[in-house]
Coordinates of C-alpha atoms in Angstrom, one line a residue:
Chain O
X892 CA -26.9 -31.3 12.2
X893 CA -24.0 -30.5 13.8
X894 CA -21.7 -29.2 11.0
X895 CA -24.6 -26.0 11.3
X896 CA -24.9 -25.8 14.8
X897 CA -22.8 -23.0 16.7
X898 CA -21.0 -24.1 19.6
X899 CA -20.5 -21.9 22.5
X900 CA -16.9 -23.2 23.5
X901 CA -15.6 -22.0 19.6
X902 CA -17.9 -18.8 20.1
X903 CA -16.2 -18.1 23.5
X904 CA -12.4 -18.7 22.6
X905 CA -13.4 -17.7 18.6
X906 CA -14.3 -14.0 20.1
X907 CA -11.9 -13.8 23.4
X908 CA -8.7 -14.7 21.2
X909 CA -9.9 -12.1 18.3
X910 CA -10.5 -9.3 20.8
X911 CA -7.3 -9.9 22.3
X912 CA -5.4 -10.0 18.6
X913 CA -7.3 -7.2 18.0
X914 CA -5.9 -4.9 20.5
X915 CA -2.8 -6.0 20.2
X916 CA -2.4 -5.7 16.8
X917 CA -3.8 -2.4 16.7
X918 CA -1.1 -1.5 18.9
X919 CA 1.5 -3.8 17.2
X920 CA 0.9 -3.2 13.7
X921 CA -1.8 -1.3 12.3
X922 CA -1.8 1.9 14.2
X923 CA 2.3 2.6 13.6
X924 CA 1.6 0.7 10.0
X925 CA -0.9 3.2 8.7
X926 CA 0.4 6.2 10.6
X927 CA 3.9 5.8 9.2
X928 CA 2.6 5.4 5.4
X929 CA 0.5 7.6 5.3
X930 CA 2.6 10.0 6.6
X931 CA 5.5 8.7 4.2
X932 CA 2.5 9.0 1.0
X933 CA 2.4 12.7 2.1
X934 CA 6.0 12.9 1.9
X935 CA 6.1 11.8 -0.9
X936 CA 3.0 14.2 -2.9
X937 CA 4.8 16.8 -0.8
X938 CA 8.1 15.9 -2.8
X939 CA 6.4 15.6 -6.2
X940 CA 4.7 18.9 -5.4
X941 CA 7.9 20.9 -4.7
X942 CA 9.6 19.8 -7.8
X943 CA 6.7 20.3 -9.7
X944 CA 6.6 23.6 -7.9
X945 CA 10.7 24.4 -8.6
X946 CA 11.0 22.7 -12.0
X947 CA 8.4 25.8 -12.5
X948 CA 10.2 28.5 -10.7
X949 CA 13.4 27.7 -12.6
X950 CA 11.2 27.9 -16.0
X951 CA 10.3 31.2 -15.0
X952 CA 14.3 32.5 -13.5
X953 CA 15.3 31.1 -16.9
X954 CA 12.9 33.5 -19.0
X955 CA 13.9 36.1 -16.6
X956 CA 17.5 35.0 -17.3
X957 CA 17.5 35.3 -21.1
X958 CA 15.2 38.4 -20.9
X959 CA 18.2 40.1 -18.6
X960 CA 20.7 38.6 -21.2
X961 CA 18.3 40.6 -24.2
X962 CA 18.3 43.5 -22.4
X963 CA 22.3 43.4 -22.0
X964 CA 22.7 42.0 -24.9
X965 CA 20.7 45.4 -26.2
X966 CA 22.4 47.5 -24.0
X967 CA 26.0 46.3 -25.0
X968 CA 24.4 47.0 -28.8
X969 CA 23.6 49.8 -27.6
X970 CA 27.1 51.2 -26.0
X971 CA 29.1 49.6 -28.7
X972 CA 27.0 51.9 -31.3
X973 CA 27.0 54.7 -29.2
X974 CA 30.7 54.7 -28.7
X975 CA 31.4 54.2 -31.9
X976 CA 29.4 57.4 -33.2
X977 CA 30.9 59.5 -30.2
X978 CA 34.4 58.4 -31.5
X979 CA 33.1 59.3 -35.0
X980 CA 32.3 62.2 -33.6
X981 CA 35.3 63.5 -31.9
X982 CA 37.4 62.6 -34.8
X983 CA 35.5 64.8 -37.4
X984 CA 35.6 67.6 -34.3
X985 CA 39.5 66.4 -34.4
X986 CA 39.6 67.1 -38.2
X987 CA 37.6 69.9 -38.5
X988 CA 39.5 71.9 -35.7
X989 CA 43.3 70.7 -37.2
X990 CA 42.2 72.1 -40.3
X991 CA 41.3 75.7 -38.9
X992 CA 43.9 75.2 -36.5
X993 CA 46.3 74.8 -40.0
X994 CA 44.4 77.4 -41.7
X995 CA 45.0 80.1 -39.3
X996 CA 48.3 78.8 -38.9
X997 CA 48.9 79.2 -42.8
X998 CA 47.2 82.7 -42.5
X999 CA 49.3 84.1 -40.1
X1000 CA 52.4 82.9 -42.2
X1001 CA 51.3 84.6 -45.0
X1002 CA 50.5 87.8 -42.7
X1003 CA 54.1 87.5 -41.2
X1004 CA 55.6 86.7 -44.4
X1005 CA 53.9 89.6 -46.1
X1006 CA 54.5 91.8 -43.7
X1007 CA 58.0 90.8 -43.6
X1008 CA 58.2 91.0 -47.7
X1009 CA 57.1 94.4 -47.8
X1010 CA 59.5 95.5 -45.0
X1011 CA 62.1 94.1 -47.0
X1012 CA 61.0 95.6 -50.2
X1013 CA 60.8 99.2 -48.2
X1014 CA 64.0 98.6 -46.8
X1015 CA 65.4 97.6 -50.1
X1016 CA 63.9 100.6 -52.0
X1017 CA 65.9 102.6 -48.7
X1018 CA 68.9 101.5 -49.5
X1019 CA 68.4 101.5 -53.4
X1020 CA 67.7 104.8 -52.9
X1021 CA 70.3 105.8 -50.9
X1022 CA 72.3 103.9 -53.1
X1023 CA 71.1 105.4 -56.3
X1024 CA 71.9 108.9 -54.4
X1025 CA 75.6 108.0 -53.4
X1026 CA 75.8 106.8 -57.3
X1027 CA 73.9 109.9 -58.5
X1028 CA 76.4 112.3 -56.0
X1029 CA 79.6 110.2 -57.7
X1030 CA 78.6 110.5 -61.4
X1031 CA 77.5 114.2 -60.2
X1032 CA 80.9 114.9 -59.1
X1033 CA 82.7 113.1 -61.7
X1034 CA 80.5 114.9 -64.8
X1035 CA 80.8 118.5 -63.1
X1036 CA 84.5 117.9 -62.7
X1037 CA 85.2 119.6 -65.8
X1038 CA 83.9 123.4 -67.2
X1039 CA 83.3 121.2 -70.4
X1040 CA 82.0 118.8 -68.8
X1041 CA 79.2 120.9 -67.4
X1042 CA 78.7 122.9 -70.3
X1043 CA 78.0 119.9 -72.3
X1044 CA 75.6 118.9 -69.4
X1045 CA 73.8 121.9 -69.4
X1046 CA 73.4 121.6 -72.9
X1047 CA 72.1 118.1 -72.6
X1048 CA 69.6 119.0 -69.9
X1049 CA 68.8 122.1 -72.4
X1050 CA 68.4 119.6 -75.3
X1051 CA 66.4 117.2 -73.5
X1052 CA 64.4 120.3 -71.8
X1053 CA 63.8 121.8 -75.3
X1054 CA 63.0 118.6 -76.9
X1055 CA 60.3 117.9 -73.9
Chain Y
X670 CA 16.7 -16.8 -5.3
X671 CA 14.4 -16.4 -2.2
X672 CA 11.1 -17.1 -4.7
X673 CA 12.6 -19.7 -6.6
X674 CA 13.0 -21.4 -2.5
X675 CA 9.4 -19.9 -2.0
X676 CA 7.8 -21.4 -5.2
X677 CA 9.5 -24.5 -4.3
X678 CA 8.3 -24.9 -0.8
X679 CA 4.7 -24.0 -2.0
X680 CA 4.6 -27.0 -4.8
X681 CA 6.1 -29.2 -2.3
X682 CA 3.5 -28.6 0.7
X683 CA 0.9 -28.8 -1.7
X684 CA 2.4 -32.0 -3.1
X685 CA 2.4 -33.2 0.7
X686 CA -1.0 -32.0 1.5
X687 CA -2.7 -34.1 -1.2
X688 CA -0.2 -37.1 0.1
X689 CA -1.2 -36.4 3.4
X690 CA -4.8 -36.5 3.1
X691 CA -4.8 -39.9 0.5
X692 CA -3.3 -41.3 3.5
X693 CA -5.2 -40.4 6.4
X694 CA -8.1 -41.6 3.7
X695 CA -6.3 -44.8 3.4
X696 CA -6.1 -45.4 7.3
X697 CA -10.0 -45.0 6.9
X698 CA -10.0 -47.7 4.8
X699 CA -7.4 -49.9 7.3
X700 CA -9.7 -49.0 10.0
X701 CA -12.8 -50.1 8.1
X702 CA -11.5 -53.4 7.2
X703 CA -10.1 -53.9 10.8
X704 CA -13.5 -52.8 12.4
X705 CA -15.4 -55.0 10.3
X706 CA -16.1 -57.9 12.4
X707 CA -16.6 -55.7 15.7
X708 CA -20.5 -55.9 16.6
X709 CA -20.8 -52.8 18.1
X710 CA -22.2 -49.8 16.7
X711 CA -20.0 -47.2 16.4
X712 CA -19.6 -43.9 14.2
X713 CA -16.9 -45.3 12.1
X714 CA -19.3 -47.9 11.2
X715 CA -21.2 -45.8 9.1
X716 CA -18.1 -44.7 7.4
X717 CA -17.7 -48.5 6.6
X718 CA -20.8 -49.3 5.0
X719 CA -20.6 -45.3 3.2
X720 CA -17.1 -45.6 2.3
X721 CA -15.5 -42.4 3.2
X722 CA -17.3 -39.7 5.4
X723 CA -16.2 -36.3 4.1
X724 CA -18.5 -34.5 6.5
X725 CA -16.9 -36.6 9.5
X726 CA -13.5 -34.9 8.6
X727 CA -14.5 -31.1 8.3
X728 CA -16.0 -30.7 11.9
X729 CA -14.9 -29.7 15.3
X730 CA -12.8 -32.3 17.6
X731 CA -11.4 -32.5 20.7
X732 CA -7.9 -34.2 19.8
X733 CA -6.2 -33.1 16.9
X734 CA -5.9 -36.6 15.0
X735 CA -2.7 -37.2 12.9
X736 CA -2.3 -40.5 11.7
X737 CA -3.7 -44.1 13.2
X738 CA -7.2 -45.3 13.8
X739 CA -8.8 -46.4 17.1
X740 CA -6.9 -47.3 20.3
X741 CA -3.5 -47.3 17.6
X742 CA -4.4 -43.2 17.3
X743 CA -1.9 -40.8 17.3
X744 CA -3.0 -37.7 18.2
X745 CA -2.1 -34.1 19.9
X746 CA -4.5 -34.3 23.4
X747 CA -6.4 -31.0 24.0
X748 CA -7.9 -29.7 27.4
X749 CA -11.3 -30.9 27.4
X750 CA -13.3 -27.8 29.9
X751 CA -16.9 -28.4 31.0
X752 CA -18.9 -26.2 33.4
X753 CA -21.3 -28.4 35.0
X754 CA -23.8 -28.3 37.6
X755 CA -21.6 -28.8 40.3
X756 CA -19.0 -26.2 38.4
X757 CA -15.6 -26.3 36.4
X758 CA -14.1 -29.8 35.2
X759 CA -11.5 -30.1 33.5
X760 CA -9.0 -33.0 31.7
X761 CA -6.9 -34.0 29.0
X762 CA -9.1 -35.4 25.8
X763 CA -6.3 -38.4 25.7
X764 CA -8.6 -39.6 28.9
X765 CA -11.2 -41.0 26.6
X766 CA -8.8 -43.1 24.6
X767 CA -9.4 -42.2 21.2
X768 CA -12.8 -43.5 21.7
X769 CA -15.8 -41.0 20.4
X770 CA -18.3 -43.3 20.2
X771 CA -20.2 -43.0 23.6
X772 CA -18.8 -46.1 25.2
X773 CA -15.3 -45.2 27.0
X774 CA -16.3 -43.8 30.4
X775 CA -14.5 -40.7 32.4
X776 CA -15.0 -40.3 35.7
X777 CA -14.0 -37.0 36.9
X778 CA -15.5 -35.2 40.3
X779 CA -17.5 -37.9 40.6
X780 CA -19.7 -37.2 38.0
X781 CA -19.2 -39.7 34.1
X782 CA -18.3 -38.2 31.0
X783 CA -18.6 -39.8 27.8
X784 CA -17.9 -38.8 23.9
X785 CA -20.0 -39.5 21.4
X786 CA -19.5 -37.8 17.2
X787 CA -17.5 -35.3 19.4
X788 CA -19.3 -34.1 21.4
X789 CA -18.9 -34.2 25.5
X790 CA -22.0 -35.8 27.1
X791 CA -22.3 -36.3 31.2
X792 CA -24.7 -39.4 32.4
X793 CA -27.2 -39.2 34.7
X794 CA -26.6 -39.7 38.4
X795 CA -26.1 -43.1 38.4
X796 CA -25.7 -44.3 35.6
X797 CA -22.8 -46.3 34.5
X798 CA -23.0 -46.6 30.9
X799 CA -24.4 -44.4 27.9
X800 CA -27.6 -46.1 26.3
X801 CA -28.4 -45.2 22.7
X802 CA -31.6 -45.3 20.9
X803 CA -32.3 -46.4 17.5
X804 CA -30.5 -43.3 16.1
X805 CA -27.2 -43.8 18.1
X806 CA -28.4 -40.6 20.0
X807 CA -27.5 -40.9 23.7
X808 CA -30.8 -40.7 25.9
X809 CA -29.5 -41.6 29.9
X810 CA -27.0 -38.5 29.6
X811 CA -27.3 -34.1 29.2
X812 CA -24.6 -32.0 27.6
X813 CA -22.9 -29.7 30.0
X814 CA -21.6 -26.7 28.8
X815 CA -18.5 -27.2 26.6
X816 CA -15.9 -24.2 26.7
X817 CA -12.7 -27.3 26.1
X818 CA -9.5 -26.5 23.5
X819 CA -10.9 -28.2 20.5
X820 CA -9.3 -28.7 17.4
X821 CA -10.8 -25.2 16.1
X822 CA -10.0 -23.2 19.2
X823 CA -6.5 -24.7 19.1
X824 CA -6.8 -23.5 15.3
X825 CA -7.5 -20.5 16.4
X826 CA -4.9 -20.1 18.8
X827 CA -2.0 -20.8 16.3
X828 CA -3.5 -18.2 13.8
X829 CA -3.2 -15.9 16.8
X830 CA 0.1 -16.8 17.6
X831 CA 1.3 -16.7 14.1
X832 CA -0.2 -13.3 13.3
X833 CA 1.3 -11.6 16.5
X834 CA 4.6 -13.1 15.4
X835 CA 4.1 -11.9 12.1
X836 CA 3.0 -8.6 12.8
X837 CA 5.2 -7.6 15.0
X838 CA 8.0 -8.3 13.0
X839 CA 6.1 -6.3 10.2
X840 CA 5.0 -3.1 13.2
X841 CA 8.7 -3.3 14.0
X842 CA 9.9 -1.6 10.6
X843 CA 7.4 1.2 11.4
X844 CA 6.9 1.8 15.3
X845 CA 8.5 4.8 16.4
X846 CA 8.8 6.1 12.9
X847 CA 7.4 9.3 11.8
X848 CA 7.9 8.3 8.2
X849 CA 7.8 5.0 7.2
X850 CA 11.2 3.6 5.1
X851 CA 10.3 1.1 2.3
X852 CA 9.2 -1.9 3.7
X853 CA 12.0 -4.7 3.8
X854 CA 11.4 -8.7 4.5
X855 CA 7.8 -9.8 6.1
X856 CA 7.2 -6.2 5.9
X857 CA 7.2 -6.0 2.4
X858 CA 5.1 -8.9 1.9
X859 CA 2.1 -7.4 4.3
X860 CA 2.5 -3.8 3.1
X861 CA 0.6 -4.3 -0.1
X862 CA -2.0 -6.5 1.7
X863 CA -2.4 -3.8 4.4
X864 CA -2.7 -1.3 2.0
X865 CA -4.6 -3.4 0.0
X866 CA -7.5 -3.4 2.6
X867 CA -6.8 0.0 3.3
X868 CA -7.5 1.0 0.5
X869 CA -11.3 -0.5 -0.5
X870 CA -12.3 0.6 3.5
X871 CA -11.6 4.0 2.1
X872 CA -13.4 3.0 -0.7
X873 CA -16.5 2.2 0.5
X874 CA -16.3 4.2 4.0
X875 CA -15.4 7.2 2.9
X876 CA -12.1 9.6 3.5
X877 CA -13.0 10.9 6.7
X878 CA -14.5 7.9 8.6
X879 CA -12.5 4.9 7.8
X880 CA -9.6 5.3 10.3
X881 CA -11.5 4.4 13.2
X882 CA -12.6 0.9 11.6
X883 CA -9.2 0.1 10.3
X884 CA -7.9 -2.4 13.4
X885 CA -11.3 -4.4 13.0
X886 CA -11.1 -4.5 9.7
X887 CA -7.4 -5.9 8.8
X888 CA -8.0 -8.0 11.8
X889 CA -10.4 -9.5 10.2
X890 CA -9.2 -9.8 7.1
X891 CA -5.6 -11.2 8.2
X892 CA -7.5 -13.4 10.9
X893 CA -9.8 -15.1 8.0
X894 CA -7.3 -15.6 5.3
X895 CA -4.1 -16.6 7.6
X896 CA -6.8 -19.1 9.0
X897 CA -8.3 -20.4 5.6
X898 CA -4.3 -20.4 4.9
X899 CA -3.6 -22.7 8.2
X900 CA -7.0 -25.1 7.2
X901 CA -4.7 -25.8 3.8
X902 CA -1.4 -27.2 5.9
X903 CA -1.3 -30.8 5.6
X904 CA -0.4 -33.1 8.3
X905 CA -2.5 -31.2 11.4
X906 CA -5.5 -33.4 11.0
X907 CA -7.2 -31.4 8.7
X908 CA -7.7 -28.2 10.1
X909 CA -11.3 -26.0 9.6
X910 CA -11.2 -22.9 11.4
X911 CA -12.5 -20.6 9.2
X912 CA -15.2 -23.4 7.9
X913 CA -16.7 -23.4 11.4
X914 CA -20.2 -21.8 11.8
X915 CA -19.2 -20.7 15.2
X916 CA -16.1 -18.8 13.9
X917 CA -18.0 -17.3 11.1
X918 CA -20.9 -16.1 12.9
X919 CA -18.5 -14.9 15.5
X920 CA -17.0 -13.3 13.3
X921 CA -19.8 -11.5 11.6
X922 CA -21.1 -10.9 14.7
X923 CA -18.8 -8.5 15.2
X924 CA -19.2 -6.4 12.1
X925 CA -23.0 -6.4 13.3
X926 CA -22.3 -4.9 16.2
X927 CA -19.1 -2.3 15.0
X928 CA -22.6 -1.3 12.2
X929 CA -24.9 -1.1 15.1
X930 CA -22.9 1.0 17.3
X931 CA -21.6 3.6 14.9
X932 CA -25.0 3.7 13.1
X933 CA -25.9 7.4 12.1
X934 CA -29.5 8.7 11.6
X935 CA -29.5 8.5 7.7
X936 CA -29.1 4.6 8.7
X937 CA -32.0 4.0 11.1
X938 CA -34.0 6.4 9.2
X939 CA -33.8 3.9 5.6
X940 CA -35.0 1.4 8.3
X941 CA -37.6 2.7 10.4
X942 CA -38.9 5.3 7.3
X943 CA -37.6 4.8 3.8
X944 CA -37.6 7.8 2.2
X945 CA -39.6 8.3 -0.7
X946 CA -41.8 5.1 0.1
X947 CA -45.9 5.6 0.8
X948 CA -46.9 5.7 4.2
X949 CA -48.9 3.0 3.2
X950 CA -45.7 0.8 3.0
X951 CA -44.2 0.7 5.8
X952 CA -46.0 -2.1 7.6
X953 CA -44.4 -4.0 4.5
X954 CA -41.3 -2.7 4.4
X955 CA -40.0 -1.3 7.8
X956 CA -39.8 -5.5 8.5
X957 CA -38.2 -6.2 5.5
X958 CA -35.2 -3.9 6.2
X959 CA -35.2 -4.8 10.0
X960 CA -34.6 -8.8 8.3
X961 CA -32.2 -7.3 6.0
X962 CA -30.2 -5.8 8.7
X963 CA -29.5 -9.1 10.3
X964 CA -29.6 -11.4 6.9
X965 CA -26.4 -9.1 5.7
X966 CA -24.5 -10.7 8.7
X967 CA -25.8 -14.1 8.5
X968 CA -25.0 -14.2 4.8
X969 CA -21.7 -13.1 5.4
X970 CA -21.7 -16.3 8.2
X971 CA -22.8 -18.9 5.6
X972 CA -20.6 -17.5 3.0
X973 CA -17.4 -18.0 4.6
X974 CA -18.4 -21.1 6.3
X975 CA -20.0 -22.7 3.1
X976 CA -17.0 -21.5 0.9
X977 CA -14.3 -23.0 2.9
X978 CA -16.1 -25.9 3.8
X979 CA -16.8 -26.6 0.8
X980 CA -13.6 -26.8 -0.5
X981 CA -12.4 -29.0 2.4
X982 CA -15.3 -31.2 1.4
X983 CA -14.5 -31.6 -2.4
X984 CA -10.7 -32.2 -1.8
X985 CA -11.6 -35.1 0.5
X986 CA -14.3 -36.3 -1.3
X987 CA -12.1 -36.6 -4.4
X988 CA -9.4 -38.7 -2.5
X989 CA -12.4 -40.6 -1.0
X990 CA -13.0 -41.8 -4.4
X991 CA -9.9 -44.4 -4.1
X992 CA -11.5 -45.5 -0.5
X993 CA -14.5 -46.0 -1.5
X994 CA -13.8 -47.8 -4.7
X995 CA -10.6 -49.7 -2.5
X996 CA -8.5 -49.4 -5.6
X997 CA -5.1 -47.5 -5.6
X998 CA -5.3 -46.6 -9.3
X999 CA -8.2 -44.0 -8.9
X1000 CA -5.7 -42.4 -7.2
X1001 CA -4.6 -41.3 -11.4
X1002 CA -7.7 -39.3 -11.6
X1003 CA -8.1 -38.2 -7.6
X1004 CA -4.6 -36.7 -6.9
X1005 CA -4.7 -34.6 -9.8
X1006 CA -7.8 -33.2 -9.0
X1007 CA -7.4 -32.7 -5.5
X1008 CA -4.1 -30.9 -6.2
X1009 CA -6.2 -28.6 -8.5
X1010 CA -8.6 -28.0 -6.3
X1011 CA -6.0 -27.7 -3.5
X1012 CA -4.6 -24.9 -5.4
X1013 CA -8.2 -23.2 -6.3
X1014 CA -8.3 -23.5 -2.7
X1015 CA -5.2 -21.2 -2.3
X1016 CA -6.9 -18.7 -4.4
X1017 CA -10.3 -19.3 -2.6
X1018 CA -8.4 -18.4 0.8
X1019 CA -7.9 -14.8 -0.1
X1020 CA -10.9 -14.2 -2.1
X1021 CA -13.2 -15.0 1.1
X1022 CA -10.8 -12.9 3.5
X1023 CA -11.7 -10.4 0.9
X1024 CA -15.1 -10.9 0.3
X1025 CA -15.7 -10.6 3.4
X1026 CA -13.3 -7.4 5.2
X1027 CA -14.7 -5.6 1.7
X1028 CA -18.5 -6.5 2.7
X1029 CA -17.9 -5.5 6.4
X1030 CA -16.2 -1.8 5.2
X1031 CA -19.5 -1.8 3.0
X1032 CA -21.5 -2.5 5.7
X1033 CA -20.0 -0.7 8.1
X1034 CA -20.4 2.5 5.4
X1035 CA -24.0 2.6 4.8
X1036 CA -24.2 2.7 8.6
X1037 CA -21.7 5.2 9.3
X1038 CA -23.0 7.5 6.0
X1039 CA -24.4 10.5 7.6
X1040 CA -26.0 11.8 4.4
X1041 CA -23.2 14.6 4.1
X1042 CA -21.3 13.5 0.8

């Protein structure tokens, strides 16, 4: 039956014209086809890789990050509490030196003043001494002016002598 | 947009391709009732008292037949090429006027030609006319060897040029390119189908191998479905490419021979000495697997062929119904059906591209499997 028979002319022309489409296609199409997809399918893993790859790194700068932001944050703590003690610190020294500063100061005062009392006291006591003399020389004078006068004063002294 | 135009022109040459057929069926019946009071014998006449020949319509030509019956034929005339005893001849099929029942005579190189249920027959030295025996065979002539453009290897041709013009359009996006853009136009209608077959050769060749067998293989694939596709067009005299044995075992004969050649030891030694099989065996068995080798490629031959055939056969057979019956109004029940088969047909197309490029790659596998997984 000829529906099931092979004929050579199809076979010929059949295999001839798919040799010839197969080379030319190869060159045509397939070849720069596959190569070009293939090579864009590996661009485009590659790409999914790298941002896989960065969206990690930048998890990991952005723990470092905050962990650098603790640390200053710490540090700033740190200085802020530090400072504050050291200003504390010099303030009490501040204090405690103004008040020797004022007690010596008061000291010396009272030394000065003291010293200056008591020279005025034995300057006083010179003059009421000398004073008392010049008084004591007048009434001397004025009471021994007189015989009677010093009799009567002799007597006194007597009087108060005896009576002593 | 574009689909809504693609849809569109799908429906419509499928609408045309059932009209078409009905009507090349209903010149069948014009012809029978014209032939009727002829006296000769002639191959139509059978189609007279059978109705409708089917089988008539799915084989190989040597004029691609559009519309008309007999001398009233309009056809496209294809080179008719015969290497005889006394070397090349060659004319135009128009010379035997439409006539392929042995009785229209061609003298070329002195030598006569006649056709007969298309085939190319030279008479005898001498003789004048072709004389038939009781079985319409022709017995005062031999065949010469027939290499002419028939209506398959003119089939064949188109497919060609349509893929190169395709695929060039489609290499174009890509050649020179290190890294391929997304695919735009044509391009990105043959992408997925390239990758497509791409993809199941990796599958069943492995990682490593499969580049090499990538050109046969979408060759093959585009080559059987753009054909089954161009054996669905109506209006080019009902076109069976891919339903030819010829093509089919042509075609498998190549994946036969790709297997043969790039067979590695693991592949000759499942042959020659099946592991883990008794000595005692392989008298049985060694033939069996040498069979098998070649049955893998013949079945891949009368799959194609059967499949496509077959649907060619049932679409016309169902329009035959209103020819045989010479009543328009089975044409209710036939058109419907044909259309749904027409469409099945469609589907059938790229199923037994695939079929077959995916049984190649696995062929082409187990040959190429070196044991090393």
């Amino acid at each position: 039956m000829s529906l099931i028979t092979p004929a050579f002319g199809q076979i010929f022309w059949g295999g001839l014209v798919f040799l010839i489409l197969l080379f030319l296609l190869a060159k045509l199409a397939w070849k720069p086809v596959l190569s070009a997809v293939k090579n864009r399918e590996e661009g485009i893993r590659e790409s999914i890789e790298l941002a896989a790859k960065t969206k990690a790194e930048m998890e990991t700068l952005k723990a470092q990050n905050e962990e650098l932001l603790k640390e200053a944050r710490i540090e700033r703590d740190k200085m802020i509490s530090e400072a504050s003690e050291t200003a504390k610190k010099m303030i009490a020294e501040a204090k405690e030196e103004g008040k020797a500063q004022q007690a010596k100061i008061v000291e010396d005062a009272q030394k000065v003043i003291n010293a200056e009392k008591a020279a005025a006291i034995s300057e006083l006591k010179t003059q009421v001494a000398s004073l008392s003399l010049e008084i004591a020389e007048k009434v001397i004078k004025g009471e021994l002016a007189s015989d009677d006068k010093q009799k009567a004063l002799a007597e006194q002294i007597a009087n108060d002598i005896s009576l002593n | 947009m574009a689909t809504i135009l693609r849809s569109t022109l799908l429906v419509f040459l499928l609408g045309v391709g059932v009209i078409s057929k009905a009507q090349h069926g209903h010149e069948e019946l014009n012809h029978d009732a014209g032939h009727e009071h002829e006296e000769v014998q002639t191959d139509e006449h059978h189609e007279e008292e059978g109705g409708f020949d089917a089988l008539h319509h799915v084989m190989d030509a040597h004029d691609v037949h559009l519309w008309g019956e007999g001398e009233s034929s309009f056809s496209i005339p294809l080179p008719v090429i015969l290497w005889t005893d006394n070397g090349l001849v060659t004319f135009m099929s128009s010379a035997f006027h439409h006539d392929d029942a042995g009785h229209h005579v061609v003298n070329r190189n002195g030598m006569n030609f006649v056709k007969s249920h298309g085939k190319i027959y030279q008479l005898n030295q001498g003789a004048e006319h072709a004389e038939f025996d009781a079985e319409h065979h022709i017995t005062n002539a031999v065949k010469p060897l027939d290499i002419s453009i028939t209506k398959n290897v003119f089939a064949i041709f188109c497919v060609a040029i349509i893929m190169i013009l395709v695929f060039r359009a489609v290499g174009k996006q890509y050649r020179g390119k290190e890294v391929a853009d997304a695919p735009t136009g044509i391009a990105a209608w043959m992408e997925p189908m390239i990758l497509f077959v791409r993809d199941f050769s990796i599958e069943n060749i492995g990682e490593h191998k499969y580049v090499k067998f990538m050109p046969y293989l979408l060759t093959v694939f585009f080559f059987i479905w753009f054909g089954n596709m161009f054996g669905l067009i109506p209006f080019l005299g009902g076109i069976n490419m891919t339903g030819s044995i010829s093509i089919t075992l042509t075609l498998a004969a190549f994946t036969l021979i790709i297997q043969l050649v790039n067979a590695k030891g693991p592949f000759w030694k499942h042959i020659f000495a099946p592991p883990g099989v008794p000595v005692a065996l392989y008298p049985i068995l060694v033939p069996i697997e040498l069979i098998g080798m070649f049955v893998k490629p013949a079945a891949l031959t009368i799959r194609l062929f059967a499949n496509i055939t077959a649907g060619h056969i049932i679409i016309l057979s169902l329009l035959g119904i209103i020819f045989t019956y010479k009543n328009m109004a089975w044409a209710g029940l036939a058109v419907p059906m044909a259309l749904f088969i027409s469409v099945l047909e469609i589907l059938v197309a790229f199923l037994q591209a695939y079929i077959f490029t995916m049984l190649s790659a696995m062929f082409i596998g187990a040959a190429v499997d070196d044991g090393h997984h």
